Amino acid sequence: MLSGMRYSFECKTAAVIAFVFLLQDFGIEGRLIQGTNVNLGEALQFLREYSNEGSEMCFRLNTARWNYATNMTEINKKRMIDEQTHKAKFDKVSWKKAITFDWTHLSDPVAKRQLKILATTGRASLNDEKYNEIHHLVSEMKDVYSHTQVCPFNNFDPQFCNISLEPDISRLMSHSKNPAELLHLWKEWHDKIGPRLKNKFMRYVQLANQAARMIGFSDAGDQMRHVYEDAVFEREVMETWRTLEELYKEIFTYVRRKLLTKYGPEFVRENGPIPVHLLGDLWGQDWSKIFDILKPYSWSKDVDVTSEMLLQGYTPLKMYQLAEEFYTSLGLKSMPPEFWKNSLFDKPNDRKIQCTASAWDFCNGVDYRIKQCTKVDLQDFVTAHHEMAHIQYYMHYAEQPYLYRDGANPGFHEGIANAIVLSISNPTHLQRIGLIRNESNAFETNIQFLLQMALKKVSYAPFAFLVDQWRYKVFKEGVKNMNSAWWDLRLRYQGIIPPDLRTEQQLDPMSKKHVPADIPYINYYIALLVEFQVYESLCAAKGHIGQLHTCDFYKSREVGSILSDAMQVGKARHWKDVIRMITKGQSDSISASSMLKYFQPLQQWLHLQNTNEEIIGWNVSSDDRMLFQPLQSKSNSVRYATFPLIILLVSGLII
Ligand code: X8Z
Ligand code: ZN
């Protein structure tokens, strides 16, 4: 996770491609709001001031946010809210100024690009009343989300109804093997969240659309996609999903068989979709949490890296020092003294804090921090490397103007951090740093490792892909039948169904924080693709030979140099240029082929496991759809279903 003020995530041929982009981009730009001022000097002056004031604002806001996150008192909360209000005002003033320029016609590409970003981002186009209203709505929705609590299984006594999402519900969803308890938790969470947020969300949709249309977008979904600066973005994303679908269906089929064996046909149909509550979390997004059920070789012992870490005297500080050593081994930067002085690696006992790990940029070129309630285990060791990758990114683009201090696109920060994690968390690396003593090259060990990764990454892909498909549809087509539209996508892409009847009274997408919190989700899907693309390119640069998932690029200066060049650019260039830099000209767009290559040995193995299955994937029955069809068709179905009963009763009366 990264924590900034923005939501935190590539020649003769090249010239032709660039020209095509310009044409496409111009098509969009023509519609977007702009003024008449073409004075380049004034534009550059404004942008210099904006960069300075924006950095200052970022420092103040992030200081207030840090103070609250690491000491959750009422006074710190108030100070943070004050700074947020201040920032919202600054954004509005800056937007108003930016749209006085005729930015499409400015000759200087740097000024043009920055003004375009400013003019097309945010909701400052709304009048003051509505601008405040939408900010207030989102913060109310976030509040409801974070304060919702549910009743424990088999106990609706109000005094015990204080179970929160984190850590309680999440832990139970991954640990409980009692389908009645899983159903209870799933239903409680969804039934409490959705109805409470529905009206607020509908008003939010209305306002977000108004804001977007005033800038010149067709709706708020169009505005959300525009950050990718790619006229064919949706089509390209869909193509990547088509490439991944086959692998997803293989793993889905394997998992369904294991769940059928565990829970029986009463819960899982042999050729059907999977009820979501059996998959390890509330959303069916990370199946690695139920690896105990899915493990193929039950006799094989997991390597206990955590014990080894404890044995070797690891501490949170040592974990961060080792993470730093990994980056310096590539020739990347050391952490500055401020990092070691101000970061928080241990959970304090004397105050309440937000424990989610995060990496912070204070926008002054010296102050970078990580907050993590670090436990000495492999998971947190990996997280330490992940968070430090964000700090590396921050430090590398620190010289850019404020608006360019960001990932090349919103998936890059997470994608690059996770590409590094693929290297440091595989058995090759753990053996190199002495945390695994005898690396087993056994076929079973490899398959088990890849399966665990696939249950996290491949299983997640359709979810990451569909959340914003739903959001785009709502923004475009309106708020009618939103819940059935959600389940329609869940069934189509993930092959999952709700565990009980859903209606339009409910609004199940609200169960996922990013929706009420107004955080785009497609970024996570893009990050997933970028992760494997970057990893494959870095492994090629390192000269890796062998299966892709065994590659570790520790100590490779070639890798460090590619990463450094790519991170330094920040958002100053189109992300396709950055992909071109990283892949050494091999590619200039997002693609799922690296991910497929990584999982190729597993895909072969899964195919063999699934030989006797009736279908690779799922058949949808009318009963599946009945679970979430909108009321009108449902009452029809109910009518048809009860028709024979009525005849029976009537004929009984006649007889
Ligand atoms: O929301 C997050 C992070 C913050 S950026 C905790 N993630 C997504 C999720 O939980 O759905 C990380 C993985 C995907
Ligand atoms: Zn991250």
XYZ file of C-alpha atoms and ligand atoms in Angstrom:
670
model
C 0.000 0.000 0.000
C 1.175 3.474 -0.661
C -0.014 6.504 1.134
C -0.058 9.766 -0.695
C -2.699 12.355 -1.217
C -3.698 10.649 -4.408
C -5.244 7.275 -4.327
C -2.941 4.857 -3.448
C -1.323 2.676 -7.845
C 6.470 1.442 -24.310
C 12.082 3.885 -33.473
C 10.326 4.222 -36.750
C 7.476 2.126 -35.245
C 7.432 4.229 -32.073
C 6.969 7.422 -34.042
C 3.957 5.969 -35.839
C 2.488 4.815 -32.526
C 3.048 8.204 -30.914
C 1.290 9.898 -33.830
C -1.717 7.616 -33.492
C -1.915 8.450 -29.784
C -1.823 12.127 -30.441
C -4.717 11.825 -32.859
C -6.759 9.726 -30.464
C -5.959 11.939 -27.538
C -6.873 15.026 -29.464
C -10.297 13.539 -30.102
C -10.886 13.404 -26.365
C -9.197 16.703 -25.607
C -11.437 18.578 -27.997
C -14.365 17.932 -25.675
C -12.640 18.909 -22.440
C -12.992 22.174 -20.596
C -10.421 24.894 -21.261
C -10.103 28.655 -21.489
C -8.583 31.061 -23.960
C -5.255 32.027 -22.390
C -2.385 30.824 -24.600
C 0.350 32.761 -22.813
C 3.012 30.128 -22.182
C 4.962 32.321 -19.748
C 1.895 32.711 -17.538
C 1.148 29.021 -17.743
C 4.676 28.074 -16.685
C 4.625 30.624 -13.860
C 1.309 29.240 -12.603
C 2.619 25.658 -12.752
C 5.791 26.566 -10.832
C 3.684 28.147 -8.109
C 1.301 25.227 -8.135
C 4.184 22.773 -7.742
C 5.581 24.672 -4.747
C 2.259 25.215 -3.030
C 1.097 21.674 -3.813
C 4.244 20.242 -2.207
C 3.741 22.453 0.827
C 0.096 21.424 1.079
C 1.071 17.757 0.743
C 3.593 18.151 3.575
C 1.009 19.715 5.873
C -1.744 17.260 5.058
C 0.454 14.179 5.256
C 1.919 15.370 8.553
C -1.617 15.679 9.948
C -2.605 12.297 8.469
C 0.510 10.650 9.874
C -0.116 12.145 13.308
C -3.641 10.760 13.311
C -2.703 7.359 11.862
C -0.045 6.866 14.541
C -2.034 8.387 17.427
C -5.779 8.238 16.885
C -7.010 10.959 19.208
C -9.972 13.272 18.582
C -7.720 16.325 18.415
C -5.490 14.684 15.792
C -8.569 13.706 13.815
C -9.841 17.283 13.879
C -6.464 18.636 12.740
C -6.437 16.154 9.875
C -9.958 17.098 8.785
C -9.006 20.783 8.891
C -6.057 20.117 6.596
C -8.279 18.071 4.269
C -10.700 20.979 4.013
C -7.804 23.308 3.321
C -6.571 21.000 0.583
C -10.041 20.743 -1.005
C -10.126 24.559 -1.217
C -6.644 24.668 -2.727
C -7.716 22.070 -5.333
C -10.717 24.164 -6.282
C -8.761 27.395 -6.676
C -6.061 25.612 -8.695
C -8.618 23.983 -10.978
C -10.320 27.305 -11.666
C -7.003 28.846 -12.643
C -5.941 25.848 -14.751
C -9.068 25.979 -16.916
C -8.428 29.591 -17.864
C -5.651 28.292 -20.150
C -6.258 26.978 -23.639
C -4.056 24.029 -22.738
C -4.731 21.948 -25.853
C -3.024 24.625 -27.921
C 0.038 25.232 -25.771
C 3.213 24.400 -27.656
C 5.172 23.295 -24.601
C 4.362 19.614 -23.947
C 5.363 19.787 -20.272
C 3.016 22.669 -19.523
C 0.273 21.171 -21.638
C 0.385 17.808 -19.907
C 0.374 19.293 -16.413
C -2.511 21.611 -17.161
C -4.423 18.745 -18.675
C -3.952 16.690 -15.510
C -5.111 19.592 -13.368
C -8.126 20.431 -15.497
C -9.402 16.879 -15.796
C -8.905 15.577 -12.265
C -11.260 15.947 -9.318
C -14.712 17.407 -8.880
C -13.902 21.108 -8.573
C -16.234 21.822 -11.499
C -19.187 21.525 -9.083
C -20.433 24.664 -7.366
C -19.270 25.147 -3.780
C -22.372 23.613 -2.274
C -22.231 20.443 -4.340
C -18.446 20.227 -4.091
C -18.738 20.184 -0.300
C -21.686 17.808 -0.492
C -19.832 15.126 -2.466
C -16.800 15.310 -0.175
C -19.068 15.044 2.814
C -20.981 12.101 1.293
C -17.802 10.127 0.647
C -16.510 10.756 4.137
C -19.889 9.703 5.593
C -19.848 6.497 3.520
C -16.307 5.750 4.721
C -17.399 6.341 8.299
C -20.382 4.000 8.014
C -18.128 1.392 6.434
C -15.487 1.558 9.131
C -17.973 1.621 12.020
C -20.288 -1.189 10.892
C -20.298 -4.163 13.231
C -22.156 -7.450 13.028
C -23.560 -10.066 15.398
C -21.656 -13.268 16.118
C -22.880 -16.606 14.796
C -25.979 -17.837 16.631
C -26.123 -14.815 18.891
C -28.200 -11.754 18.044
C -28.092 -10.328 21.560
C -27.275 -6.639 20.820
C -24.635 -6.460 23.526
C -22.527 -8.984 21.566
C -23.090 -7.490 18.116
C -19.705 -5.812 17.991
C -17.782 -7.857 15.441
C -15.765 -5.683 13.057
C -14.461 -6.386 9.582
C -10.853 -6.164 10.747
C -9.626 -8.336 12.242
C -12.643 -10.448 13.297
C -14.760 -11.073 10.179
C -11.707 -11.414 7.927
C -10.127 -13.963 10.254
C -13.316 -15.993 10.594
C -14.007 -15.980 6.849
C -10.606 -17.546 6.227
C -10.529 -19.916 9.209
C -14.042 -21.181 9.787
C -15.009 -24.347 7.967
C -18.602 -24.224 9.146
C -20.720 -23.197 6.136
C -23.547 -21.978 8.389
C -21.172 -19.636 10.214
C -19.628 -18.432 6.944
C -23.096 -17.758 5.547
C -24.083 -15.877 8.685
C -21.053 -13.581 8.568
C -21.361 -12.970 4.860
C -25.048 -12.127 5.122
C -24.672 -9.957 8.212
C -21.943 -7.845 6.612
C -23.730 -7.445 3.281
C -27.175 -6.856 4.777
C -25.874 -4.223 7.180
C -23.659 -2.280 4.787
C -25.616 -2.088 1.529
C -29.004 -0.736 2.684
C -27.315 1.834 4.935
C -25.295 3.238 2.057
C -27.661 2.928 -0.877
C -29.223 6.411 -0.810
C -25.932 8.135 -0.174
C -24.321 6.203 -3.005
C -27.093 7.142 -5.447
C -26.640 10.828 -4.675
C -22.873 10.413 -5.023
C -23.386 8.920 -8.508
C -25.516 11.888 -9.489
C -22.966 14.441 -8.275
C -19.932 12.612 -9.659
C -21.623 12.481 -13.069
C -22.492 16.173 -12.931
C -18.887 17.045 -12.082
C -17.536 14.881 -14.891
C -19.957 16.220 -17.500
C -19.094 19.804 -16.646
C -15.468 19.036 -17.499
C -16.544 17.468 -20.801
C -16.572 13.755 -20.004
C -19.592 11.667 -20.867
C -19.910 10.495 -17.260
C -17.847 9.850 -14.123
C -16.663 6.472 -15.465
C -15.300 8.207 -18.552
C -13.428 10.591 -16.223
C -12.045 7.704 -14.152
C -10.702 5.963 -17.267
C -9.200 9.140 -18.651
C -6.274 8.994 -16.199
C -4.936 6.161 -18.366
C -4.709 8.543 -21.330
C -5.590 5.759 -23.720
C -8.525 5.974 -26.080
C -8.698 2.185 -26.411
C -8.128 1.437 -22.728
C -11.321 -0.577 -22.155
C -10.738 -2.727 -25.206
C -7.132 -3.446 -24.237
C -8.139 -4.357 -20.708
C -10.821 -6.718 -22.003
C -8.278 -8.390 -24.310
C -5.962 -9.081 -21.385
C -8.839 -10.690 -19.514
C -9.641 -12.895 -22.517
C -6.020 -14.089 -22.460
C -6.221 -14.978 -18.777
C -9.665 -16.546 -18.775
C -8.570 -20.066 -19.653
C -6.052 -20.223 -16.808
C -8.644 -18.800 -14.419
C -11.171 -21.457 -15.406
C -8.628 -24.233 -14.814
C -7.914 -23.051 -11.303
C -11.606 -22.412 -10.670
C -12.442 -25.995 -11.683
C -9.722 -27.434 -9.471
C -10.941 -25.375 -6.497
C -14.588 -26.309 -7.080
C -13.707 -30.014 -6.926
C -11.863 -29.538 -3.623
C -14.775 -27.550 -2.165
C -17.246 -30.167 -3.352
C -15.208 -32.839 -1.586
C -15.075 -30.731 1.558
C -18.647 -29.405 1.780
C -20.679 -31.771 -0.409
C -23.240 -31.294 -3.207
C -25.650 -29.517 -0.869
C -23.310 -26.510 -1.129
C -21.364 -26.929 -4.355
C -22.775 -28.077 -7.702
C -20.414 -30.301 -9.669
C -20.498 -28.196 -12.831
C -21.844 -24.932 -11.442
C -20.623 -21.638 -10.040
C -19.169 -21.497 -6.508
C -21.048 -19.809 -3.633
C -18.805 -16.929 -2.639
C -18.806 -17.465 1.142
C -16.733 -20.666 0.841
C -13.742 -18.960 -0.786
C -11.817 -17.503 2.162
C -12.943 -13.876 2.310
C -16.106 -11.803 1.927
C -15.563 -11.129 -1.762
C -14.047 -14.337 -3.074
C -10.938 -12.390 -4.103
C -8.043 -14.198 -2.392
C -8.388 -17.967 -2.346
C -4.927 -18.580 -0.862
C -6.533 -18.101 2.539
C -8.154 -21.540 2.278
C -5.013 -23.272 1.067
C -5.479 -25.882 3.778
C -8.508 -27.218 1.866
C -6.919 -26.834 -1.557
C -3.460 -28.242 -0.887
C -2.649 -30.929 -3.469
C 0.047 -32.853 -1.606
C -1.257 -33.072 1.935
C 1.789 -35.032 3.055
C 4.300 -32.342 2.038
C 5.487 -30.152 4.905
C 5.500 -26.355 4.501
C 8.892 -24.756 4.969
C 8.760 -22.809 8.227
C 10.627 -19.613 7.406
C 9.211 -17.784 10.419
C 10.878 -20.172 12.896
C 14.139 -19.707 11.045
C 13.773 -15.926 11.306
C 13.191 -16.151 15.056
C 16.086 -18.562 15.418
C 18.377 -16.122 13.613
C 17.333 -13.224 15.865
C 15.355 -11.210 13.325
C 13.714 -8.035 14.679
C 11.492 -5.508 12.844
C 14.522 -3.212 12.521
C 16.677 -6.002 11.099
C 13.926 -6.810 8.587
C 13.997 -3.229 7.321
C 17.805 -3.162 7.252
C 17.772 -6.312 5.117
C 15.141 -4.801 2.824
C 17.386 -1.754 2.383
C 20.324 -4.030 1.628
C 18.288 -5.694 -1.127
C 17.732 -2.325 -2.814
C 21.306 -1.134 -2.413
C 22.485 -4.491 -3.844
C 20.734 -3.436 -7.072
C 22.494 -0.068 -6.958
C 19.354 1.758 -5.777
C 19.195 4.349 -2.989
C 19.806 3.939 0.750
C 17.092 5.159 3.077
C 17.819 8.698 4.353
C 18.422 9.392 8.083
C 14.895 10.888 8.370
C 13.470 7.530 7.321
C 15.182 5.695 10.183
C 14.346 8.448 12.644
C 10.652 8.967 11.834
C 9.315 5.603 10.644
C 7.230 3.393 12.886
C 8.133 -0.315 12.755
C 6.729 -1.533 16.092
C 3.184 -1.336 17.341
C 3.163 1.035 20.324
C 1.308 -0.104 23.462
C 0.393 3.302 24.824
C -1.977 4.537 22.079
C -4.399 3.496 19.363
C -2.971 3.444 15.842
C -3.962 2.350 12.307
C -1.890 -0.745 11.756
C -2.231 -1.226 7.964
C 1.273 -1.056 6.503
C 1.871 2.033 4.394
C 4.648 4.095 2.805
C 4.608 7.885 3.082
C 6.009 10.694 0.972
C 6.051 14.053 2.756
C 6.793 15.826 -0.522
C 9.826 17.763 0.712
C 12.532 15.527 -0.733
C 13.863 14.352 2.630
C 11.066 12.995 4.784
C 9.916 9.489 3.816
C 8.421 7.059 6.292
C 6.959 3.582 6.663
C 4.331 2.622 9.194
C 3.999 -1.065 9.949
C 3.067 -2.959 13.115
C 5.756 -5.444 12.174
C 5.642 -9.034 13.361
C 8.675 -11.213 12.835
C 7.337 -13.512 10.118
C 7.737 -14.071 6.395
C 4.586 -12.146 5.466
C 5.784 -8.979 7.193
C 9.300 -9.414 5.840
C 7.805 -9.407 2.353
C 5.652 -6.390 3.227
C 8.752 -4.509 4.411
C 10.290 -4.946 0.921
C 7.009 -3.972 -0.721
C 6.650 -0.751 1.262
C 10.288 0.146 0.722
C 9.757 -0.162 -3.043
C 7.215 2.674 -2.748
C 9.823 4.758 -0.909
C 12.340 4.043 -3.682
C 9.767 5.246 -6.221
C 9.110 8.432 -4.177
C 12.826 9.183 -3.884
C 13.483 8.567 -7.564
C 10.827 10.951 -8.865
C 11.430 13.604 -6.155
C 13.003 16.018 -8.664
C 9.920 16.041 -10.899
C 7.294 18.803 -10.629
C 4.648 17.942 -8.033
C 2.078 16.755 -10.601
C 4.524 14.221 -12.045
C 5.479 12.729 -8.688
C 3.381 9.625 -9.129
C 3.441 6.229 -10.812
C 3.468 6.272 -14.631
C -0.150 5.175 -14.420
C -2.216 4.356 -11.324
C -1.166 0.690 -11.451
C 2.597 1.296 -11.546
C 3.392 1.904 -7.883
C 1.780 -1.351 -6.794
C 2.921 -3.206 -9.915
C 6.613 -2.366 -9.464
C 6.512 -3.022 -5.708
C 4.934 -6.426 -6.315
C 7.368 -7.307 -9.123
C 10.156 -6.900 -6.572
C 8.200 -9.007 -4.103
C 8.045 -11.837 -6.689
C 11.830 -11.913 -6.581
C 12.397 -11.659 -2.833
C 9.660 -14.061 -1.714
C 10.503 -17.055 -3.868
C 12.478 -20.001 -2.496
C 15.545 -19.101 -4.596
C 15.954 -15.801 -2.751
C 15.033 -17.145 0.667
C 17.757 -19.738 0.259
C 20.281 -17.126 -0.858
C 19.727 -15.087 2.291
C 19.842 -18.173 4.495
C 16.196 -18.455 5.489
C 15.682 -21.777 3.732
C 18.403 -24.298 4.353
C 17.805 -26.980 1.755
C 15.802 -25.739 -1.153
C 13.783 -28.596 -2.540
C 13.546 -28.659 -6.289
C 10.980 -31.398 -6.123
C 8.165 -31.120 -8.646
C 5.624 -31.090 -5.802
C 7.318 -28.148 -4.053
C 7.224 -26.111 -7.241
C 3.584 -26.883 -7.939
C 2.601 -26.094 -4.391
C 4.431 -22.746 -4.547
C 2.840 -21.834 -7.882
C -0.602 -22.922 -6.743
C -0.359 -20.717 -3.678
C 0.669 -17.780 -5.861
C -2.108 -18.468 -8.362
C -4.724 -18.613 -5.613
C -3.666 -15.095 -4.681
C -3.037 -13.612 -8.103
C -4.993 -15.465 -10.802
C -8.082 -15.913 -8.626
C -8.001 -12.203 -7.878
C -7.841 -11.098 -11.528
C -11.557 -11.259 -12.479
C -12.576 -9.532 -9.263
C -10.070 -6.732 -9.798
C -11.321 -6.480 -13.372
C -15.060 -6.378 -12.666
C -15.454 -3.931 -9.753
C -15.007 -0.949 -12.048
C -16.931 -2.600 -14.889
C -19.845 -2.366 -12.494
C -19.033 1.197 -11.465
C -18.692 2.340 -15.088
C -22.070 0.758 -15.886
C -23.787 2.525 -12.993
C -22.290 5.874 -13.966
C -23.314 5.338 -17.570
C -26.692 3.627 -17.319
C -27.992 4.801 -13.978
C -28.822 3.309 -10.614
C -31.669 0.944 -11.581
C -31.092 -2.746 -10.777
C -27.581 -2.075 -9.519
C -27.424 -5.157 -7.357
C -28.417 -7.623 -10.035
C -25.926 -5.943 -12.397
C -23.235 -6.627 -9.776
C -24.074 -10.321 -9.484
C -24.396 -10.640 -13.200
C -20.745 -9.576 -13.548
C -19.670 -11.737 -10.609
C -21.248 -14.765 -12.246
C -19.963 -13.973 -15.726
C -16.319 -13.319 -14.811
C -15.706 -15.019 -11.478
C -18.220 -17.865 -11.755
C -19.507 -17.148 -8.276
C -22.998 -16.751 -6.854
C -24.310 -15.231 -3.629
C -25.014 -17.743 -0.860
C -28.588 -16.521 -0.427
C -31.282 -14.521 -2.174
C -30.357 -10.921 -3.045
C -32.744 -8.120 -3.945
C -32.532 -4.503 -5.017
C -33.054 -3.499 -1.361
C -29.469 -4.544 -0.907
C -26.410 -3.096 -2.557
C -23.664 -5.689 -2.296
C -20.825 -3.769 -4.029
C -20.850 -1.529 -0.945
C -19.341 -4.455 0.951
C -16.019 -3.614 -0.700
C -14.528 -0.483 0.832
C -13.177 1.017 -2.378
C -16.699 1.528 -3.761
C -18.161 3.710 -0.980
C -14.712 5.281 -0.422
C -14.570 6.461 -4.057
C -11.283 4.652 -4.760
C -10.828 3.357 -8.323
C -10.317 -0.385 -8.507
C -9.196 -1.140 -12.057
C -5.785 0.092 -10.897
C -5.317 -3.166 -9.007
C -5.997 -5.165 -12.156
C -3.505 -3.071 -14.118
C -1.013 -3.420 -11.250
C -1.360 -7.197 -11.472
C -0.441 -7.207 -15.152
C 2.364 -4.665 -14.685
C 3.763 -6.791 -11.835
C 4.388 -9.817 -14.061
C 5.416 -7.793 -17.106
C 8.019 -5.893 -15.100
C 9.194 -9.058 -13.357
C 9.715 -10.900 -16.640
C 11.642 -7.963 -18.121
C 13.841 -7.570 -15.050
C 14.543 -11.304 -15.057
C 15.523 -11.119 -18.726
C 17.858 -8.202 -17.923
C 19.423 -10.223 -15.140
C 19.970 -13.090 -17.608
C 17.748 -15.542 -15.757
C 17.624 -19.058 -17.158
C 14.924 -21.547 -16.189
C 11.322 -21.329 -15.156
C 10.228 -17.749 -14.620
C 8.956 -18.187 -11.060
C 12.422 -19.234 -9.851
C 14.051 -15.935 -10.858
C 15.653 -13.783 -8.167
C 17.414 -10.613 -9.271
C 19.134 -9.806 -5.951
C 22.487 -8.058 -6.596
C 21.769 -7.382 -10.275
C 22.983 -3.898 -11.220
C 21.324 -4.225 -14.654
C 17.974 -4.622 -12.933
C 18.653 -1.661 -10.633
C 19.497 0.536 -13.585
C 16.236 -0.293 -15.420
C 14.202 0.300 -12.281
C 15.981 3.546 -11.531
C 15.347 4.914 -15.049
C 11.692 3.911 -14.985
C 11.013 5.304 -11.514
C 12.814 8.571 -12.130
C 10.358 9.456 -14.899
C 7.417 9.320 -12.494
C 4.352 10.383 -14.423
C 6.184 12.826 -16.663
C 5.853 10.535 -19.696
C 3.008 8.425 -21.013
C 3.001 5.048 -19.233
C 3.351 3.256 -22.559
C 6.758 4.920 -22.938
C 7.695 3.623 -19.508
C 6.630 0.081 -20.424
C 8.771 0.444 -23.527
C 11.732 1.511 -21.345
C 11.319 -1.413 -18.967
C 10.797 -4.029 -21.658
C 13.661 -2.610 -23.763
C 11.288 -1.890 -26.621
C 9.674 -5.340 -26.638
C 6.262 -4.050 -25.639
C 4.322 -0.824 -25.410
C 1.097 -1.908 -23.795
C -0.348 -3.896 -20.955
C -0.421 -7.608 -21.497
C -1.185 -10.800 -19.600
C 1.421 -12.877 -21.410
C 4.070 -12.603 -18.659
C 1.574 -13.763 -16.083
C 0.680 -16.729 -18.269
C 4.348 -17.555 -18.717
C 4.911 -17.455 -14.954
C 2.062 -19.879 -14.302
C 2.637 -22.094 -17.361
C 3.904 -25.140 -15.388
C 0.908 -24.866 -13.082
C -1.554 -24.507 -15.938
C -0.303 -27.785 -17.408
C -0.628 -29.498 -14.052
C -4.124 -28.110 -13.456
C -5.227 -29.308 -16.857
C -4.218 -32.831 -15.902
C -5.993 -32.606 -12.541
C -9.161 -31.515 -14.307
C -9.160 -34.288 -16.934
C -12.304 -35.945 -15.636
C -14.296 -32.804 -15.033
C -17.470 -32.332 -17.049
C -16.641 -28.710 -17.739
C -13.620 -26.428 -17.290
C -15.519 -23.433 -15.977
C -19.178 -23.365 -15.008
C -22.669 -23.889 -16.370
C -25.220 -21.334 -15.280
C -28.677 -22.611 -14.343
C -31.864 -20.577 -13.978
C -31.667 -21.227 -10.221
C -28.327 -19.435 -10.130
C -29.833 -16.362 -11.774
C -32.936 -16.522 -9.617
C -30.717 -15.685 -6.653
C -30.319 -12.120 -7.799
C -32.753 -11.356 -10.600
C -34.496 -8.008 -10.168
C -37.933 -8.048 -8.588
C -40.071 -7.877 -11.715
C -38.710 -10.997 -13.348
C -38.433 -12.664 -9.933
C -42.122 -12.181 -9.232
C -42.810 -13.610 -12.703
C -40.710 -16.638 -11.893
C -42.431 -16.974 -8.549
C -45.775 -16.743 -10.345
C -44.795 -19.494 -12.773
C -43.355 -21.578 -9.965
C -46.522 -21.346 -7.896
C -48.853 -21.899 -10.869
C -48.904 -25.719 -10.589
C -49.485 -25.402 -6.861
C -52.554 -23.214 -7.415
C -53.949 -25.682 -9.985
C -53.362 -28.473 -7.510
C -55.141 -26.625 -4.736
C -58.039 -25.578 -6.965
C -58.440 -29.090 -8.368
C -58.304 -30.382 -4.793
C -61.175 -28.069 -3.933
C -63.192 -29.195 -6.949
C -62.608 -32.837 -6.127
O -6.851 -2.031 -0.879
C -5.785 -2.595 -0.911
C -4.638 -2.118 -0.042
C -4.574 -0.654 -0.031
S -3.985 0.004 -1.501
C -4.879 -2.608 1.364
N -5.604 -3.678 -1.694
C -6.675 -4.214 -2.534
C -7.794 -4.874 -1.737
O -7.649 -5.073 -0.524
O -8.837 -5.204 -2.323
C -4.351 -4.410 -1.838
C -4.690 -5.559 -2.729
C -5.984 -5.235 -3.393
Zn 1.671 -0.975 -1.961
